[in-house]
């Protein structure tokens, strides 16, 4: 088809160059290959003004896929993502595309194909001749008609490896333009498209180079991470290194088997050999071991489908229950020595290929494809191919694993040799240490006994230390005065003899006399020893087969006996053991004597302590009185300070306030005179006109009265603050006087106003006042203000620590008014908190008079985090606080309780539950009865 409009060739040439520059600029703007191809087809379609432009990429099998496409108003169906068989483009045609860069132009209506070679095959010279047309094959024409195409243009896209200068270009794909109507392709258009395809080829090479570079960086990063786990950490991390390797290869599982000790590390999916095979560990199977014996150092074995490997025919049974199909085996060698094997598993997957129609193979060469309807071909049991760069990575990792495992085994071998050497040294020095052990232990036991002066603790320490020292079954202390066992230490399930009384008839006087003289009695075998029948029967009833008795003498008195029992079998007592127990008996006598003296001292001290307790109680009462006086003096000083500040501010403010009304009147009079001047002298002097313009006289006349008004509002505000300070200090009134407590509450809230305002981290605290109609109450106004100050401060601290507000996006206006717009968005301030996860920080104040009009009830509550029952029980104790260190002294509520209960004869209670806030209940008489304390304080 010939265009109906032919512009000037020079202008068209300049326009094409500009368009070519724009197209190349768009292509070079990105390194992403898909984005480059998408831009290319879009720009080429606009340049040629055709219905469809696509990029066709060849696969390794010879088939091809449409990977980029641009269609004009859906005039042709989309082929994006469809695959075409290899026979659609014969091998000879592909060779012509590659060898001479041939470009084909098909005119379906006239049945002609135009061939435009770039260079000759023989000489390699570039041709500048026109397009040569010949008759096109009828099969090709029917193929294009089935696609709805009347004219087509095919440009080869060649790709060269930038890293190899001598590498020959390869046919990467085709740039195809389709039009549903006949169209003439001009030579200058081919020239532009040839430069575009050349740029696309360069972009493809750069994209591949970038992909290879990123893959190389990832492999190097994997090697670095594995090297760190194997060599640079304090201990070798084989399991983590295995996990890192599997992740680097994109595997689903893997194994590391060490031949020398049979250690096996696994991660991810694992095979499991059937029971009928020789061994459940695949690396210990004879077939696997014979295979590994054939492997040479540095040899990597990789298979995309392990079920197709003849040597794995038997072992493949263990993989049937898994989805493992790809397998890489990395033998580990260290200087020709086989260390073990590292295995990587890859999972099978399913693939789906979208074909442009389904065509029978036996008819493909006879008839063209008449339908391009989508046909899905699904393949199961597919696995990724092991790439050459992955084999190189496996070889590098093999060296690191082999070296690390060998070094680790050598280290363990050296450790074992050192351990054996240490055992030999220990055996040689054991006898030397044994001779020193008894003396050392004796010293330790003696020091331990003397650490305490409590008699029972001392005796229990003696038997507890002596029993393991002698390695006997039972050690006890027998007291002569009570003739019973008072302490014991047992090893094993032998019966206890604690509290047992010894029959006096079984021990003759001679036996007691020898013990009194300090004679040590050692019985190696109760059955054969020269004992009375009564004595032997008594010991056998206690399961004793050998015993050792050492007397404990205090002065000339035999206090008791240390007795060691051997119950399992007879025992020959050694001289060192007898001597040791005898020395311990002497030390025990000293310890017992000291404990007795200490007990006498404690009795005398107890009597003195009782006397001191009374003095301490009196001192405590005195301290409480001092604390009250200090607090009174503190509040008095605070009140004087507040009153002084209020007085000093009040004088100048009253002066300003009193003169502002006169200043306002004078201003109005002066402004009226100025208006009269403007009315009667409308044409002032030039200098006056210039000054009026310079000072913006109209704005001055408008703004000056506003300034006077703002100053009046400010002085009113200062006077109200001063009045609140004076009400809080109450120094201008008698201490005990009938006052309006509402004024005290408001004054206290005014002083705490800076803490009630919101900021960036915490919203404002809403104060709800539910004041009743209460009379004037006779009380100590300054101290009541102190109570209000302590309760409000604690409530603010509880709200700030409890965080019942939204953490972000909420702020208050700080003036106790309506909630802000952000608070309304969170549902705050509307009173509906049933379904709201956040609550507005709120302090609620309520006052009312009792039914009999004798008492005033004040309730102050907050919606903070609340308190537990344990905290409430101690909330009014002096110096008790739940705040962090430095945030509170623990005296505020204690003093408040004293002021309400002791000073005013009222009631103060705290009601709280975790998560439900806290409420303080204050009840005071409207006219309290005078107390002794109040009279004393009034006298002060």
GROMACS .gro file of C-alpha atoms in nm, residues 22-360:
model
  339
   22UNK     CA    1   1.394   1.034   2.086
   23UNK     CA    2   1.339   0.658   2.052
   24UNK     CA    3   1.703   0.576   2.137
   25UNK     CA    4   1.690   0.816   2.433
   26UNK     CA    5   1.378   0.637   2.566
   27UNK     CA    6   1.549   0.299   2.525
   28UNK     CA    7   1.869   0.408   2.703
   29UNK     CA    8   1.677   0.557   2.995
   30UNK     CA    9   1.639   0.222   3.176
   31UNK     CA   10   1.848  -0.087   3.249
   32UNK     CA   11   1.544  -0.309   3.297
   33UNK     CA   12   1.514  -0.527   2.987
   34UNK     CA   13   1.136  -0.563   2.996
   35UNK     CA   14   1.092  -0.188   3.030
   36UNK     CA   15   1.332  -0.134   2.737
   37UNK     CA   16   1.139  -0.373   2.513
   38UNK     CA   17   0.803  -0.227   2.611
   39UNK     CA   18   0.930   0.121   2.525
   40UNK     CA   19   1.073  -0.006   2.194
   41UNK     CA   20   0.751  -0.163   2.064
   42UNK     CA   21   0.549   0.141   2.167
   43UNK     CA   22   0.784   0.387   1.995
   44UNK     CA   23   0.820   0.175   1.680
   45UNK     CA   24   0.441   0.134   1.646
   46UNK     CA   25   0.395   0.509   1.670
   47UNK     CA   26   0.678   0.563   1.419
   48UNK     CA   27   0.539   0.319   1.160
   49UNK     CA   28   0.172   0.390   1.242
   50UNK     CA   29   0.086   0.019   1.225
   51UNK     CA   30  -0.162  -0.194   1.415
   52UNK     CA   31   0.079  -0.416   1.608
   53UNK     CA   32   0.449  -0.425   1.694
   54UNK     CA   33   0.592  -0.713   1.897
   55UNK     CA   34   0.927  -0.849   2.014
   56UNK     CA   35   0.969  -1.224   1.950
   57UNK     CA   36   1.243  -1.398   2.157
   58UNK     CA   37   1.393  -1.735   2.058
   59UNK     CA   38   1.419  -2.009   2.319
   60UNK     CA   39   1.697  -2.267   2.343
   61UNK     CA   40   1.472  -2.526   2.173
   62UNK     CA   41   1.418  -2.303   1.869
   63UNK     CA   42   1.064  -2.206   1.963
   64UNK     CA   43   0.982  -1.848   2.041
   65UNK     CA   44   0.771  -1.632   2.272
   66UNK     CA   45   0.617  -1.285   2.234
   67UNK     CA   46   0.756  -1.096   2.533
   68UNK     CA   47   0.661  -0.737   2.442
   69UNK     CA   48   0.375  -0.599   2.235
   70UNK     CA   49   0.200  -0.273   2.141
   71UNK     CA   50  -0.144  -0.280   1.968
   72UNK     CA   51  -0.339   0.009   1.817
   73UNK     CA   52  -0.702   0.018   1.937
   74UNK     CA   53  -0.720  -0.364   1.953
   75UNK     CA   54  -0.740  -0.388   1.574
   76UNK     CA   55  -0.541  -0.712   1.594
   77UNK     CA   56  -0.562  -0.973   1.870
   78UNK     CA   57  -0.294  -0.975   2.138
   79UNK     CA   58  -0.018  -1.236   2.114
   80UNK     CA   59   0.168  -1.130   2.431
   81UNK     CA   60   0.292  -1.429   2.634
   82UNK     CA   61   0.215  -1.684   2.358
   83UNK     CA   62   0.474  -1.933   2.233
   84UNK     CA   63   0.522  -2.037   1.871
   85UNK     CA   64   0.677  -2.370   1.760
   86UNK     CA   65   1.027  -2.382   1.615
   87UNK     CA   66   0.892  -2.493   1.276
   88UNK     CA   67   0.708  -2.162   1.229
   89UNK     CA   68   1.045  -2.003   1.146
   90UNK     CA   69   1.261  -2.261   0.960
   91UNK     CA   70   1.627  -2.304   1.042
   92UNK     CA   71   1.738  -2.166   0.704
   93UNK     CA   72   1.545  -1.845   0.761
   94UNK     CA   73   1.700  -1.804   1.106
   95UNK     CA   74   2.047  -1.849   0.957
   96UNK     CA   75   1.977  -1.572   0.705
   97UNK     CA   76   1.859  -1.347   0.987
   98UNK     CA   77   2.186  -1.416   1.171
   99UNK     CA   78   2.445  -1.422   0.889
  100UNK     CA   79   2.339  -1.122   0.683
  101UNK     CA   80   2.089  -0.954   0.915
  102UNK     CA   81   1.815  -1.005   0.656
  103UNK     CA   82   1.494  -0.808   0.694
  104UNK     CA   83   1.171  -0.935   0.541
  105UNK     CA   84   0.866  -0.732   0.425
  106UNK     CA   85   0.556  -0.925   0.327
  107UNK     CA   86   0.279  -0.779   0.110
  108UNK     CA   87  -0.005  -1.029   0.156
  109UNK     CA   88  -0.238  -0.866  -0.098
  110UNK     CA   89   0.016  -0.892  -0.385
  111UNK     CA   90   0.171  -1.216  -0.256
  112UNK     CA   91   0.522  -1.067  -0.246
  113UNK     CA   92   0.798  -1.067   0.009
  114UNK     CA   93   1.065  -0.800   0.016
  115UNK     CA   94   1.412  -0.898   0.133
  116UNK     CA   95   1.650  -0.628   0.247
  117UNK     CA   96   1.997  -0.769   0.324
  118UNK     CA   97   2.234  -0.562   0.530
  119UNK     CA   98   2.555  -0.719   0.391
  120UNK     CA   99   2.671  -0.990   0.152
  121UNK     CA  100   2.766  -1.330   0.290
  122UNK     CA  101   3.077  -1.369   0.071
  123UNK     CA  102   3.238  -1.027   0.112
  124UNK     CA  103   3.065  -0.897   0.422
  125UNK     CA  104   3.017  -0.559   0.253
  126UNK     CA  105   2.715  -0.347   0.346
  127UNK     CA  106   2.460  -0.293   0.073
  128UNK     CA  107   2.280   0.032   0.008
  129UNK     CA  108   2.048  -0.111  -0.260
  130UNK     CA  109   1.670  -0.103  -0.249
  131UNK     CA  110   1.437  -0.373  -0.125
  132UNK     CA  111   1.416  -0.676  -0.357
  133UNK     CA  112   1.073  -0.834  -0.393
  134UNK     CA  113   0.985  -1.187  -0.496
  135UNK     CA  114   0.686  -1.415  -0.471
  136UNK     CA  115   0.611  -1.527  -0.117
  137UNK     CA  116   0.533  -1.886  -0.027
  138UNK     CA  117   0.157  -1.953  -0.023
  139UNK     CA  118   0.188  -2.122   0.317
  140UNK     CA  119   0.337  -1.801   0.458
  141UNK     CA  120   0.055  -1.595   0.306
  142UNK     CA  121  -0.212  -1.822   0.457
  143UNK     CA  122  -0.034  -1.805   0.793
  144UNK     CA  123  -0.047  -1.425   0.796
  145UNK     CA  124  -0.407  -1.417   0.673
  146UNK     CA  125  -0.506  -1.644   0.962
  147UNK     CA  126  -0.359  -1.381   1.191
  148UNK     CA  127  -0.552  -1.102   1.014
  149UNK     CA  128  -0.230  -0.943   0.880
  150UNK     CA  129  -0.203  -0.783   0.532
  151UNK     CA  130   0.152  -0.650   0.563
  152UNK     CA  131   0.439  -0.738   0.794
  153UNK     CA  132   0.796  -0.633   0.865
  154UNK     CA  133   1.050  -0.854   1.044
  155UNK     CA  134   1.380  -0.716   1.178
  156UNK     CA  135   1.638  -0.947   1.344
  157UNK     CA  136   1.768  -0.858   1.689
  158UNK     CA  137   2.127  -0.974   1.735
  159UNK     CA  138   2.302  -1.008   2.068
  160UNK     CA  139   2.679  -1.005   2.138
  161UNK     CA  140   2.860  -1.082   2.461
  162UNK     CA  141   3.023  -0.757   2.575
  163UNK     CA  142   3.275  -0.943   2.790
  164UNK     CA  143   3.421  -1.133   2.492
  165UNK     CA  144   3.536  -0.908   2.208
  166UNK     CA  145   3.589  -1.200   1.968
  167UNK     CA  146   3.249  -1.358   2.040
  168UNK     CA  147   3.020  -1.390   1.739
  169UNK     CA  148   2.672  -1.238   1.757
  170UNK     CA  149   2.374  -1.464   1.816
  171UNK     CA  150   2.016  -1.437   1.693
  172UNK     CA  151   1.833  -1.325   2.009
  173UNK     CA  152   1.490  -1.246   1.861
  174UNK     CA  153   1.284  -1.052   1.609
  175UNK     CA  154   1.119  -0.712   1.593
  176UNK     CA  155   0.791  -0.769   1.406
  177UNK     CA  156   0.544  -0.507   1.276
  178UNK     CA  157   0.194  -0.617   1.162
  179UNK     CA  158  -0.070  -0.411   0.985
  180UNK     CA  159  -0.425  -0.515   0.903
  181UNK     CA  160  -0.407  -0.328   0.573
  182UNK     CA  161  -0.150  -0.322   0.291
  183UNK     CA  162   0.135  -0.083   0.364
  184UNK     CA  163   0.452   0.023   0.183
  185UNK     CA  164   0.777   0.015   0.382
  186UNK     CA  165   1.030   0.279   0.278
  187UNK     CA  166   1.407   0.242   0.279
  188UNK     CA  167   1.459   0.530   0.524
  189UNK     CA  168   1.214   0.362   0.762
  190UNK     CA  169   1.424   0.045   0.748
  191UNK     CA  170   1.733   0.249   0.824
  192UNK     CA  171   1.571   0.398   1.133
  193UNK     CA  172   1.444   0.060   1.251
  194UNK     CA  173   1.788  -0.097   1.194
  195UNK     CA  174   1.945   0.157   1.428
  196UNK     CA  175   1.667   0.091   1.680
  197UNK     CA  176   1.728  -0.287   1.670
  198UNK     CA  177   2.103  -0.226   1.706
  199UNK     CA  178   2.034  -0.020   2.019
  200UNK     CA  179   1.802  -0.293   2.150
  201UNK     CA  180   2.080  -0.549   2.097
  202UNK     CA  181   2.322  -0.332   2.295
  203UNK     CA  182   2.062  -0.283   2.567
  204UNK     CA  183   2.008  -0.661   2.586
  205UNK     CA  184   2.382  -0.718   2.622
  206UNK     CA  185   2.406  -0.451   2.894
  207UNK     CA  186   2.107  -0.598   3.077
  208UNK     CA  187   2.261  -0.947   3.065
  209UNK     CA  188   2.590  -0.804   3.188
  210UNK     CA  189   2.411  -0.633   3.476
  211UNK     CA  190   2.228  -0.956   3.563
  212UNK     CA  191   2.555  -1.151   3.560
  213UNK     CA  192   2.722  -0.888   3.777
  214UNK     CA  193   2.440  -0.897   4.035
  215UNK     CA  194   2.446  -1.278   4.037
  216UNK     CA  195   2.824  -1.272   4.089
  217UNK     CA  196   2.786  -1.028   4.379
  218UNK     CA  197   2.524  -1.252   4.537
  219UNK     CA  198   2.753  -1.556   4.504
  220UNK     CA  199   3.042  -1.365   4.661
  221UNK     CA  200   2.812  -1.248   4.942
  222UNK     CA  201   2.708  -1.611   5.002
  223UNK     CA  202   3.074  -1.716   5.021
  224UNK     CA  203   3.149  -1.433   5.267
  225UNK     CA  204   2.857  -1.524   5.493
  226UNK     CA  205   2.952  -1.892   5.491
  227UNK     CA  206   3.318  -1.808   5.553
  228UNK     CA  207   3.221  -1.599   5.855
  229UNK     CA  208   3.016  -1.885   6.001
  230UNK     CA  209   3.296  -2.138   5.941
  231UNK     CA  210   3.611  -1.943   6.026
  232UNK     CA  211   3.563  -1.601   6.184
  233UNK     CA  212   3.323  -1.669   6.472
  234UNK     CA  213   3.449  -1.803   6.808
  235UNK     CA  214   3.292  -2.144   6.734
  236UNK     CA  215   3.223  -2.311   6.402
  237UNK     CA  216   2.856  -2.282   6.297
  238UNK     CA  217   2.806  -2.580   6.064
  239UNK     CA  218   2.428  -2.591   6.085
  240UNK     CA  219   2.386  -2.219   6.011
  241UNK     CA  220   2.645  -2.242   5.734
  242UNK     CA  221   2.446  -2.531   5.579
  243UNK     CA  222   2.130  -2.322   5.596
  244UNK     CA  223   2.309  -2.030   5.430
  245UNK     CA  224   2.438  -2.253   5.146
  246UNK     CA  225   2.092  -2.400   5.080
  247UNK     CA  226   1.945  -2.050   5.068
  248UNK     CA  227   2.221  -1.936   4.829
  249UNK     CA  228   2.137  -2.216   4.583
  250UNK     CA  229   1.761  -2.164   4.615
  251UNK     CA  230   1.717  -2.513   4.757
  252UNK     CA  231   1.444  -2.658   4.976
  253UNK     CA  232   1.672  -2.876   5.187
  254UNK     CA  233   2.019  -3.013   5.230
  255UNK     CA  234   2.255  -3.230   5.432
  256UNK     CA  235   2.610  -3.212   5.562
  257UNK     CA  236   2.763  -3.550   5.648
  258UNK     CA  237   3.104  -3.577   5.820
  259UNK     CA  238   3.268  -3.912   5.757
  260UNK     CA  239   3.506  -3.935   6.054
  261UNK     CA  240   3.250  -3.920   6.338
  262UNK     CA  241   2.930  -3.985   6.142
  263UNK     CA  242   2.782  -3.645   6.227
  264UNK     CA  243   2.485  -3.540   6.015
  265UNK     CA  244   2.347  -3.186   5.986
  266UNK     CA  245   2.017  -3.138   5.804
  267UNK     CA  246   1.790  -2.851   5.708
  268UNK     CA  247   1.460  -2.837   5.518
  269UNK     CA  248   1.303  -3.126   5.324
  270UNK     CA  249   1.483  -3.459   5.375
  271UNK     CA  250   1.472  -3.806   5.213
  272UNK     CA  251   1.388  -4.108   5.424
  273UNK     CA  252   1.516  -4.451   5.325
  274UNK     CA  253   1.272  -4.742   5.358
  275UNK     CA  254   1.322  -4.990   5.639
  276UNK     CA  255   1.422  -5.270   5.402
  277UNK     CA  256   1.742  -5.085   5.310
  278UNK     CA  257   2.058  -5.138   5.514
  279UNK     CA  258   2.082  -4.799   5.687
  280UNK     CA  259   1.845  -4.511   5.748
  281UNK     CA  260   2.125  -4.257   5.681
  282UNK     CA  261   2.164  -4.226   5.307
  283UNK     CA  262   2.534  -4.127   5.326
  284UNK     CA  263   2.614  -4.453   5.509
  285UNK     CA  264   2.454  -4.671   5.242
  286UNK     CA  265   2.698  -4.890   5.050
  287UNK     CA  266   2.585  -4.757   4.710
  288UNK     CA  267   2.643  -4.397   4.822
  289UNK     CA  268   2.983  -4.477   4.974
  290UNK     CA  269   3.099  -4.656   4.656
  291UNK     CA  270   2.987  -4.354   4.458
  292UNK     CA  271   3.178  -4.113   4.682
  293UNK     CA  272   3.489  -4.328   4.658
  294UNK     CA  273   3.493  -4.261   4.283
  295UNK     CA  274   3.464  -3.883   4.324
  296UNK     CA  275   3.780  -3.681   4.283
  297UNK     CA  276   3.863  -3.361   4.477
  298UNK     CA  277   3.689  -3.059   4.328
  299UNK     CA  278   3.443  -3.273   4.130
  300UNK     CA  279   3.082  -3.156   4.165
  301UNK     CA  280   2.792  -3.381   4.064
  302UNK     CA  281   2.462  -3.217   3.975
  303UNK     CA  282   2.141  -3.361   3.833
  304UNK     CA  283   1.820  -3.185   3.730
  305UNK     CA  284   1.624  -3.511   3.775
  306UNK     CA  285   1.764  -3.759   4.026
  307UNK     CA  286   1.513  -4.026   3.913
  308UNK     CA  287   1.690  -4.044   3.576
  309UNK     CA  288   2.030  -4.124   3.729
  310UNK     CA  289   2.114  -4.499   3.709
  311UNK     CA  290   2.343  -4.496   4.014
  312UNK     CA  291   2.065  -4.349   4.231
  313UNK     CA  292   1.809  -4.609   4.127
  314UNK     CA  293   1.809  -4.775   4.471
  315UNK     CA  294   1.850  -4.461   4.683
  316UNK     CA  295   1.581  -4.272   4.488
  317UNK     CA  296   1.321  -4.465   4.688
  318UNK     CA  297   1.397  -4.237   4.982
  319UNK     CA  298   1.295  -3.930   4.780
  320UNK     CA  299   0.955  -4.063   4.662
  321UNK     CA  300   0.771  -3.919   4.963
  322UNK     CA  301   0.913  -3.570   4.898
  323UNK     CA  302   0.898  -3.318   4.615
  324UNK     CA  303   1.277  -3.320   4.579
  325UNK     CA  304   1.392  -3.367   4.219
  326UNK     CA  305   1.706  -3.161   4.166
  327UNK     CA  306   2.020  -3.281   4.348
  328UNK     CA  307   2.372  -3.141   4.380
  329UNK     CA  308   2.636  -3.349   4.560
  330UNK     CA  309   2.954  -3.167   4.674
  331UNK     CA  310   3.222  -3.410   4.800
  332UNK     CA  311   3.452  -3.255   5.062
  333UNK     CA  312   3.823  -3.337   5.040
  334UNK     CA  313   4.119  -3.200   5.231
  335UNK     CA  314   4.450  -3.287   5.062
  336UNK     CA  315   4.312  -3.602   4.897
  337UNK     CA  316   4.146  -3.701   5.228
  338UNK     CA  317   3.771  -3.756   5.209
  339UNK     CA  318   3.606  -3.538   5.476
  340UNK     CA  319   3.237  -3.577   5.398
  341UNK     CA  320   2.970  -3.469   5.158
  342UNK     CA  321   2.742  -3.167   5.121
  343UNK     CA  322   2.410  -3.224   4.942
  344UNK     CA  323   2.167  -2.960   4.810
  345UNK     CA  324   1.805  -3.043   4.717
  346UNK     CA  325   1.577  -2.855   4.481
  347UNK     CA  326   1.202  -2.905   4.465
  348UNK     CA  327   1.012  -3.006   4.156
  349UNK     CA  328   0.756  -2.770   4.009
  350UNK     CA  329   0.494  -2.753   3.740
  351UNK     CA  330   0.529  -2.539   3.427
  352UNK     CA  331   0.263  -2.399   3.198
  353UNK     CA  332   0.342  -2.290   2.842
  354UNK     CA  333   0.087  -2.082   2.650
  355UNK     CA  334   0.095  -2.181   2.282
  356UNK     CA  335  -0.056  -1.983   1.996
  357UNK     CA  336  -0.291  -2.263   1.893
  358UNK     CA  337  -0.242  -2.639   1.888
  359UNK     CA  338  -0.103  -2.796   1.574
  360UNK     CA  339  -0.035  -3.163   1.506
   0.00000   0.00000   0.00000
